[in-house]
Coordinates of C-alpha atoms in Angstrom, one line a residue:
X1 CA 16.7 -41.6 -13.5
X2 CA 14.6 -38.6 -12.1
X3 CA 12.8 -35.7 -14.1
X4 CA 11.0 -33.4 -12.7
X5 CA 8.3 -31.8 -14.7
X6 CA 7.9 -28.2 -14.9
X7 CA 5.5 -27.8 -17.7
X8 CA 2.3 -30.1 -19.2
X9 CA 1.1 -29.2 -22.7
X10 CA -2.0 -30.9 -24.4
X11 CA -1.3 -31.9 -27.8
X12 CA -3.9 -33.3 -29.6
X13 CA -5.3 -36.4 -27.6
X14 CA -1.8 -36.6 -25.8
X15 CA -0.3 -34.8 -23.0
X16 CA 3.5 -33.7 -23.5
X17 CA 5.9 -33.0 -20.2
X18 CA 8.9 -30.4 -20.3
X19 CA 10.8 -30.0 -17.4
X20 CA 14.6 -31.1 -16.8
X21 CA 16.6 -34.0 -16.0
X22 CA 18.2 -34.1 -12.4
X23 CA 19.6 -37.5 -12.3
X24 CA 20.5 -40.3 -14.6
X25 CA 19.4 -40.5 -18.7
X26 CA 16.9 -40.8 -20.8
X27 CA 16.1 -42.4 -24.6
X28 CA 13.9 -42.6 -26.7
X29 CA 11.6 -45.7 -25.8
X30 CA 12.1 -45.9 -22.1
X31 CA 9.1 -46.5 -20.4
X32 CA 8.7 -44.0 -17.2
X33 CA 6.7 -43.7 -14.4
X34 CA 5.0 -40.7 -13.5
X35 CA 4.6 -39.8 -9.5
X36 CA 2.5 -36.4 -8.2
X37 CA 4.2 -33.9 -5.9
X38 CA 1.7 -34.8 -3.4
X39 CA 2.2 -32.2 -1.1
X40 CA 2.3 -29.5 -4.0
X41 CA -1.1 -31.2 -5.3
X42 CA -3.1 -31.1 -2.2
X43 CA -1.8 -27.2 -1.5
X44 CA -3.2 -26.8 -5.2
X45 CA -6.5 -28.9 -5.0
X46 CA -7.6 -26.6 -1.7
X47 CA -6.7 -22.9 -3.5
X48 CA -8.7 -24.8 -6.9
X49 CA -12.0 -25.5 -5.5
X50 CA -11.8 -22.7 -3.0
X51 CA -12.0 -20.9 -6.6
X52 CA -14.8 -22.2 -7.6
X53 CA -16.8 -21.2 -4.1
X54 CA -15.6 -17.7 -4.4
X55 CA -17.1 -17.4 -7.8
X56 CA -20.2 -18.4 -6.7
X57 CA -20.0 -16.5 -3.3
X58 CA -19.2 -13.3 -5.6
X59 CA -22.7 -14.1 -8.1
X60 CA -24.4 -14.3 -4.8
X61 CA -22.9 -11.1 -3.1
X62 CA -22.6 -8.7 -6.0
X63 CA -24.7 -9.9 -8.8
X64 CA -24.9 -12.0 -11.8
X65 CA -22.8 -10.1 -13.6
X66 CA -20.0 -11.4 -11.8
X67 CA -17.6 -13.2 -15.0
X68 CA -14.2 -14.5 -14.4
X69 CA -11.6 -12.8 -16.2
X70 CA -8.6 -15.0 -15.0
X71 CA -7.3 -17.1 -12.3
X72 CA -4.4 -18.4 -10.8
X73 CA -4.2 -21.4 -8.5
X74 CA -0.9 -22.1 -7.0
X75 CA -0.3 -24.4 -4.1
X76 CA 0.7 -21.4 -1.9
X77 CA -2.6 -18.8 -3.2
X78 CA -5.3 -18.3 -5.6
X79 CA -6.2 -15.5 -7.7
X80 CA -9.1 -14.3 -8.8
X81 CA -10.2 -11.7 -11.8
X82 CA -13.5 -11.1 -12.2
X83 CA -16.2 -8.5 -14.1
X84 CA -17.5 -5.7 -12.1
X85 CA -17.6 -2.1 -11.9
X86 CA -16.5 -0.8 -8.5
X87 CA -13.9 -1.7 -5.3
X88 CA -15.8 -4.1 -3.0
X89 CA -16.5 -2.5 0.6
X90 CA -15.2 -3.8 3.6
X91 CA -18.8 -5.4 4.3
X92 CA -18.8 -7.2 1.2
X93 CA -15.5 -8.7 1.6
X94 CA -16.4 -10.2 5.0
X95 CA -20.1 -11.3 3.6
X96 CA -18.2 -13.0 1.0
X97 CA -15.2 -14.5 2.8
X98 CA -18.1 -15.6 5.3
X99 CA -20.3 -17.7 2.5
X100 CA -17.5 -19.1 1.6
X101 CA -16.0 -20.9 5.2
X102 CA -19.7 -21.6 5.8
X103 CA -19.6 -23.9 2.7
X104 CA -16.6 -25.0 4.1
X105 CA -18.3 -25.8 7.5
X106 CA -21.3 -28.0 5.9
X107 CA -18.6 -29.8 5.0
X108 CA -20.5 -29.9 1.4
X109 CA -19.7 -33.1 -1.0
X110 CA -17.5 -32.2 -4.7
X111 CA -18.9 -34.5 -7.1
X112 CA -17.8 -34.2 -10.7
X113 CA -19.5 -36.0 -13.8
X114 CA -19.4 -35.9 -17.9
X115 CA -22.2 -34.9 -19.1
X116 CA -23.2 -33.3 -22.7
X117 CA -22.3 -29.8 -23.0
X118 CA -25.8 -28.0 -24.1
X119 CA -27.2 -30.2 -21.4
X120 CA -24.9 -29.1 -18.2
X121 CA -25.2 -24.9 -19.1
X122 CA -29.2 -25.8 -19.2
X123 CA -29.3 -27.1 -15.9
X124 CA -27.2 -24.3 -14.9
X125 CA -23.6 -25.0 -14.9
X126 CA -21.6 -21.8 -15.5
X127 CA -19.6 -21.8 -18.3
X128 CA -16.4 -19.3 -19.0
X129 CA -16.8 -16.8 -21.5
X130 CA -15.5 -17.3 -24.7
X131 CA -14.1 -20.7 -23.8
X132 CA -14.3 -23.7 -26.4
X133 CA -15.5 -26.8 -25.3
X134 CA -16.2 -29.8 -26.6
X135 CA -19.7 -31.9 -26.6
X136 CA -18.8 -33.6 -23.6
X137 CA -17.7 -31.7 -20.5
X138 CA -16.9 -32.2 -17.3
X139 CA -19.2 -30.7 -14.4
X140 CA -17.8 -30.3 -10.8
X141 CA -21.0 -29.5 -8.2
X142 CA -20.3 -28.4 -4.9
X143 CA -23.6 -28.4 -3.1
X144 CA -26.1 -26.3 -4.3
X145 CA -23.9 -23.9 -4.2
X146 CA -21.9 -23.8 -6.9
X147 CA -21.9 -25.7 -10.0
X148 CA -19.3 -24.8 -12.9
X149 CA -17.9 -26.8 -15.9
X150 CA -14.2 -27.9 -14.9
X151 CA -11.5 -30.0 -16.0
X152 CA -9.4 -29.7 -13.1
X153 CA -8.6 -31.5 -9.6
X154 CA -10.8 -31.1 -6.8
X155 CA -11.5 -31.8 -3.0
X156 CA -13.8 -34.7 -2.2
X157 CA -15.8 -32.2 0.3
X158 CA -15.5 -28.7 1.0
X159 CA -14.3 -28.9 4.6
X160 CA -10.8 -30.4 3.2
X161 CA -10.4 -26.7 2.4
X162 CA -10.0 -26.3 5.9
X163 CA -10.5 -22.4 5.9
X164 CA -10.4 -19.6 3.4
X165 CA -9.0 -16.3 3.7
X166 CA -9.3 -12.9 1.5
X167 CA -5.7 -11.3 1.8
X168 CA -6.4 -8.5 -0.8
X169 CA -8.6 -6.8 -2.9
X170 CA -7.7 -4.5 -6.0
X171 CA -8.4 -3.1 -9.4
X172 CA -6.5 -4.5 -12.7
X173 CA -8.1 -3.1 -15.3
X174 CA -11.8 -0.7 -16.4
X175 CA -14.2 -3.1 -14.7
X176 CA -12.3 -5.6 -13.4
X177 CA -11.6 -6.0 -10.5
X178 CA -9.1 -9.0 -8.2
X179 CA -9.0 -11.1 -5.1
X180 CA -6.0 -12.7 -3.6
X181 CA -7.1 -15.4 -1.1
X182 CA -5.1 -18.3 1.2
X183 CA -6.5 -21.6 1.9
X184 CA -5.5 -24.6 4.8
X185 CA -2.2 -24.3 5.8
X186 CA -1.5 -20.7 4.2
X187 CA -4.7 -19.3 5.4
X188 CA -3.7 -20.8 9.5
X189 CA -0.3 -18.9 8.8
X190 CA -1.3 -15.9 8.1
X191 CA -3.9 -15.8 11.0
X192 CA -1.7 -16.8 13.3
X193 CA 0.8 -13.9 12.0
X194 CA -1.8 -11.5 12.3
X195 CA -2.6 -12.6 15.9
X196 CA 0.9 -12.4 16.6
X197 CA 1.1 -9.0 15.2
X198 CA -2.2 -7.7 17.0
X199 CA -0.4 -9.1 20.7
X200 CA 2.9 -7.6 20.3
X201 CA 1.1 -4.3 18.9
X202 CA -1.1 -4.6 22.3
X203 CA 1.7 -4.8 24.3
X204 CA 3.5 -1.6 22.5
X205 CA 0.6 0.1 23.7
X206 CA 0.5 -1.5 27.1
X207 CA -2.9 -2.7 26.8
X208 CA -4.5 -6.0 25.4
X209 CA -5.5 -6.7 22.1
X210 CA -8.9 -6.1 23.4
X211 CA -7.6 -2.3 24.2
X212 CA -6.1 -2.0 20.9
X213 CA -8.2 0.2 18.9
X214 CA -9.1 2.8 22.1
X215 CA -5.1 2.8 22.9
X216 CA -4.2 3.5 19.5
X217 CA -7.1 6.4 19.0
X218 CA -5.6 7.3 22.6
X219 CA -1.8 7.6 21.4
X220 CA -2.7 9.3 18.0
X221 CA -4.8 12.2 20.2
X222 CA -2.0 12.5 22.4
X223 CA 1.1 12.8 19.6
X224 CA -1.8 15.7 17.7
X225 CA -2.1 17.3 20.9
X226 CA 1.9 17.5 21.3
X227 CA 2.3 18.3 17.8
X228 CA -0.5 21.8 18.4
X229 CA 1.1 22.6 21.6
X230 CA 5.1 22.3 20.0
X231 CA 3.6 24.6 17.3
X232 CA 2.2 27.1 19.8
X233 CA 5.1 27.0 22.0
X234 CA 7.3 27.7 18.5
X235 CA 5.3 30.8 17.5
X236 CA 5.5 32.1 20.6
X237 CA 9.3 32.0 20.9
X238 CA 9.7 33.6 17.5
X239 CA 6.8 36.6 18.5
X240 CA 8.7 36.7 21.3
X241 CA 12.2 37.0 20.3
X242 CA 10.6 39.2 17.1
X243 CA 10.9 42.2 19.6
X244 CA 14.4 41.6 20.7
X245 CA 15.4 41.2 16.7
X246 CA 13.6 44.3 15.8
X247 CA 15.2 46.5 18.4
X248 CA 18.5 44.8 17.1
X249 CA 18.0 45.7 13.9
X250 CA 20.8 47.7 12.2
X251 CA 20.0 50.5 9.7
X252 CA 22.0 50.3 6.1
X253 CA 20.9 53.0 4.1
X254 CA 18.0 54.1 5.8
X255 CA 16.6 50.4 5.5
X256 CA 16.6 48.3 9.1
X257 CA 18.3 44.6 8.5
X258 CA 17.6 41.5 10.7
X259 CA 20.2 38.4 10.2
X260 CA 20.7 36.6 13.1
X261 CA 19.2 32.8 14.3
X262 CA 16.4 31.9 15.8
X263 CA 17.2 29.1 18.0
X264 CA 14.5 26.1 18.3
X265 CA 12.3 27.9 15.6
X266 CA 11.5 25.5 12.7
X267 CA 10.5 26.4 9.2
X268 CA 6.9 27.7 10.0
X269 CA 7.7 29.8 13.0
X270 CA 10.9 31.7 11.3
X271 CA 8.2 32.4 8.3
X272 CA 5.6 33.8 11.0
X273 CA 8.6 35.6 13.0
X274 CA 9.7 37.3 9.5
X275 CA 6.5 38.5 8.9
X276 CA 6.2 40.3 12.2
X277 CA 9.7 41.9 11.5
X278 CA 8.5 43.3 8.4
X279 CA 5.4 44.6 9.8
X280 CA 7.5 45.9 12.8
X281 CA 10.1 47.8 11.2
X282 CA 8.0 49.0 8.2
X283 CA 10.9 49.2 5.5
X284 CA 13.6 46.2 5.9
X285 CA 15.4 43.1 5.0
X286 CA 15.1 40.2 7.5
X287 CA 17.0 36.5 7.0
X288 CA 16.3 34.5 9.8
X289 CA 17.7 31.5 10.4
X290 CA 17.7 28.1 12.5
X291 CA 19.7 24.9 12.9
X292 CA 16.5 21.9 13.1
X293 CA 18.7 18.9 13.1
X294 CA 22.8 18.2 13.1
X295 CA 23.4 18.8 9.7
X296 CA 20.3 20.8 8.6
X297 CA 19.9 24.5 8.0
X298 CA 16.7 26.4 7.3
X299 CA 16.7 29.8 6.5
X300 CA 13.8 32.2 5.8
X301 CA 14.1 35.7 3.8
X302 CA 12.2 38.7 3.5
X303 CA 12.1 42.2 2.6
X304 CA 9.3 44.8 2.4
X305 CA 7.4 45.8 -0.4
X306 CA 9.0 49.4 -0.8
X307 CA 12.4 47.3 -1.0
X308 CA 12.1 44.8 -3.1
X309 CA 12.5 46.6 -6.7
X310 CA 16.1 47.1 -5.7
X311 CA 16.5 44.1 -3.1
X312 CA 14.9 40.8 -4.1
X313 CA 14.5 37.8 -1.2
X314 CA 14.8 35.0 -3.2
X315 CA 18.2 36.3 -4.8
X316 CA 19.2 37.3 -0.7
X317 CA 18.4 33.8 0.6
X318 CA 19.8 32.0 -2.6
X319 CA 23.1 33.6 -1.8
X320 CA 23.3 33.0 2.1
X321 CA 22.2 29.2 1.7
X322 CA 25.2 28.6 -0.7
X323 CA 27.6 29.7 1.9
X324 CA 26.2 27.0 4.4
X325 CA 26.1 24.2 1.3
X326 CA 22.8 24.8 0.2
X327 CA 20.6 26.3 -2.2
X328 CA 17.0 28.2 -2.3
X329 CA 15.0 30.9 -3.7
X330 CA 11.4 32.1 -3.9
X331 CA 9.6 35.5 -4.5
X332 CA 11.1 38.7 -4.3
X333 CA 9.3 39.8 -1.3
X334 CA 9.8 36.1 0.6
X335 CA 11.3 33.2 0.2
X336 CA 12.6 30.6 1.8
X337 CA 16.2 28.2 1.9
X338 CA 18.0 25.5 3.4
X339 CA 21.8 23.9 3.6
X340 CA 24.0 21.1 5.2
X341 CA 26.9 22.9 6.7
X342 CA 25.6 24.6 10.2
X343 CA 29.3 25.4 11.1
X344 CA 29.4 28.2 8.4
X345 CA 26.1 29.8 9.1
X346 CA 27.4 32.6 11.7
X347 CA 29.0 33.9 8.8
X348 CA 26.7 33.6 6.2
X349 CA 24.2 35.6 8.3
X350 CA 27.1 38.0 8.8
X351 CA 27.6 38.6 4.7
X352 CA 24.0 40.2 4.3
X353 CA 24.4 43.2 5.6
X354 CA 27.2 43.6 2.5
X355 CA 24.7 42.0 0.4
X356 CA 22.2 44.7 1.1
X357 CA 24.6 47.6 1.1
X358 CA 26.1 46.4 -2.0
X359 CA 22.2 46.4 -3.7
X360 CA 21.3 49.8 -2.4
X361 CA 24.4 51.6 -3.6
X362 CA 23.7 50.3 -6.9

């Protein structure tokens, strides 16, 4: 017969299991015999009295005030919740993370014993708060380091902790604040995963991990520098074929209309490029438009201010980006639209001129 327990409950002076039954049977009067996941135990002892260090590490690093506010321990992490009012910075992180493997390093002994309740707070054993106890509790010490009332399981000496490791640090409530932390085998994982990550990031950057942080910076400036110079090079195509445009310009009613694309232009330079029109050409209507990637059509509108009480640029470019499978809109001396179908623009472009002669014949 095997059960595996998945649940311990304390009733009374007597501990009840729940779990479920994964081989044989079971009545009432059979006599069992209970066996620890020993593995799983050991996982859960480390993360357990790492607990207990980083609670005293905290006291020691940010105050006194320091409470715990809730834990988990799990044979894979710990978690810890604790009182205080702000984020901790990156230096006390390190600080902390740093008391703590130094505890682990001395190698310092755990020693539990029962002692009488009013007795163990007075010689300074931290009790939770709020917690009931009864007249006897038991006291796990950890050096002179850390001594806390405790009923759980617990290493024989810090250094079976092997190492401990701070993976996260966040907020969970109005002045309370969490760490997430990996112990022994967890904790070698994940620093070996980080190495791991740092090498093959190194060698993205063709430098070692050494190099890192200066071939990084290096590869941001570069991709800014290429970003200022792709903008520059954009406005200066659309100043530049803004002069062609206006002399292309076609007069509808005494007002001069620009519809045409603006090849390689993105969003920004068809905006600046419309502007100049306007300014150019004094009294128009201008739609300018540009194909950015297969499948994506921007388009840009606008008419001058002596215009727009019979011609309004966001009902113009709402009506050219539904021919191309779009939609758009914006002020009625600018505005801006995009759509999916690049195939149909040449004639979208082609309908404003109706569009405008249809508005001023009104």
């Amino acid at each position: 017969m095997r059960f595996v327990v998945e649940d311990t409950h304390k009733r009374g002076a007597a501990h009840s299991h729940t779990g479920r039954l994964e081989q044989g049977s079971v009545r009432v009067g059979d006599t069992l015999e209970a066996q620890v996941d020993g593995p799983r135990r050991q996982a859960t002892v480390l993360n357990h009295s790492a607990t207990h260090l980083l609670h005293a590490a905290l006291r020691k690093v940010l105050g006194s005030h320091v409470q715990q506010k809730g834990s988990l321990v799990a044979p894979d992490r710990l978690r810890f919740d604790f009182a205080h009012f702000q984020p901790l910075t990156a230096a006390e992180l390190r600080e902390i993370e740093r008391l703590v493997n130094a505890q682990i390093r001395a190698n310092i002994p755990a020693e539990t014993r029962v002692m009488d309740y009013e007795n163990a707070v007075a010689g300074g054993a931290i009790a939770l708060f709020g917690e009931k106890y009864d007249k006897d509790v038991r006291v796990l010490r950890m050096g002179e380091f850390s001594m806390e009332l405790c009923g759980g399981t617990h290493v024989q000496r810090a250094g079976d902790i092997g190492l401990f490791k701070i993976v996260a640090e966040s907020g969970v409530a109005s002045g309370v604040r969490r760490i997430e932390a990996l112990t022994g085998e967890a904790a070698l994982d994940y620093v070996e995963q980080n190495d791991a990550l740092l090498k093959d990031l190194a060698a993205l950057v063709r430098g070692t991990r050494e190099e890192l942080k200066d071939k990084v910076r290096e590869q941001l400036e570069r991709a800014r520098q290429m970003e200022r110079e792709n903008r520059t090079l954009k406005d200066r195509l659309a100043s530049g074929q803004g002069v062609d445009l206006a002399a292309g310009a076609v007069d509808v009613h005494g007002v001069k209309v620009v519809a045409t694309k603006v090849d390689g232009a993105d969003a920004g330079a068809l905006r600046a490029a419309v502007d100049q029109l306007k300014d150019r050409l004094k009294s128009a209507v201008v739609v300018l438009a540009s194909v950015e990637s297969p499948g994506k059509v921007v388009l840009v509108a606008g008419v001058t201010a002596d215009q727009t009480s019979r011609i309004k640029a966001g009902e113009l470019a709402g009506a050219v980006a539904a021919q191309v499978g779009g939609r758009g809109g914006g002020r009625a001396d600018f505005a801006q639209a995009g759509g999916s179908k690049p195939e149909a623009l040449d004639a979208a472009l082609e309908s404003v001129q109706e569009f405008v002669r249809a508005r001023l014949s009104a």
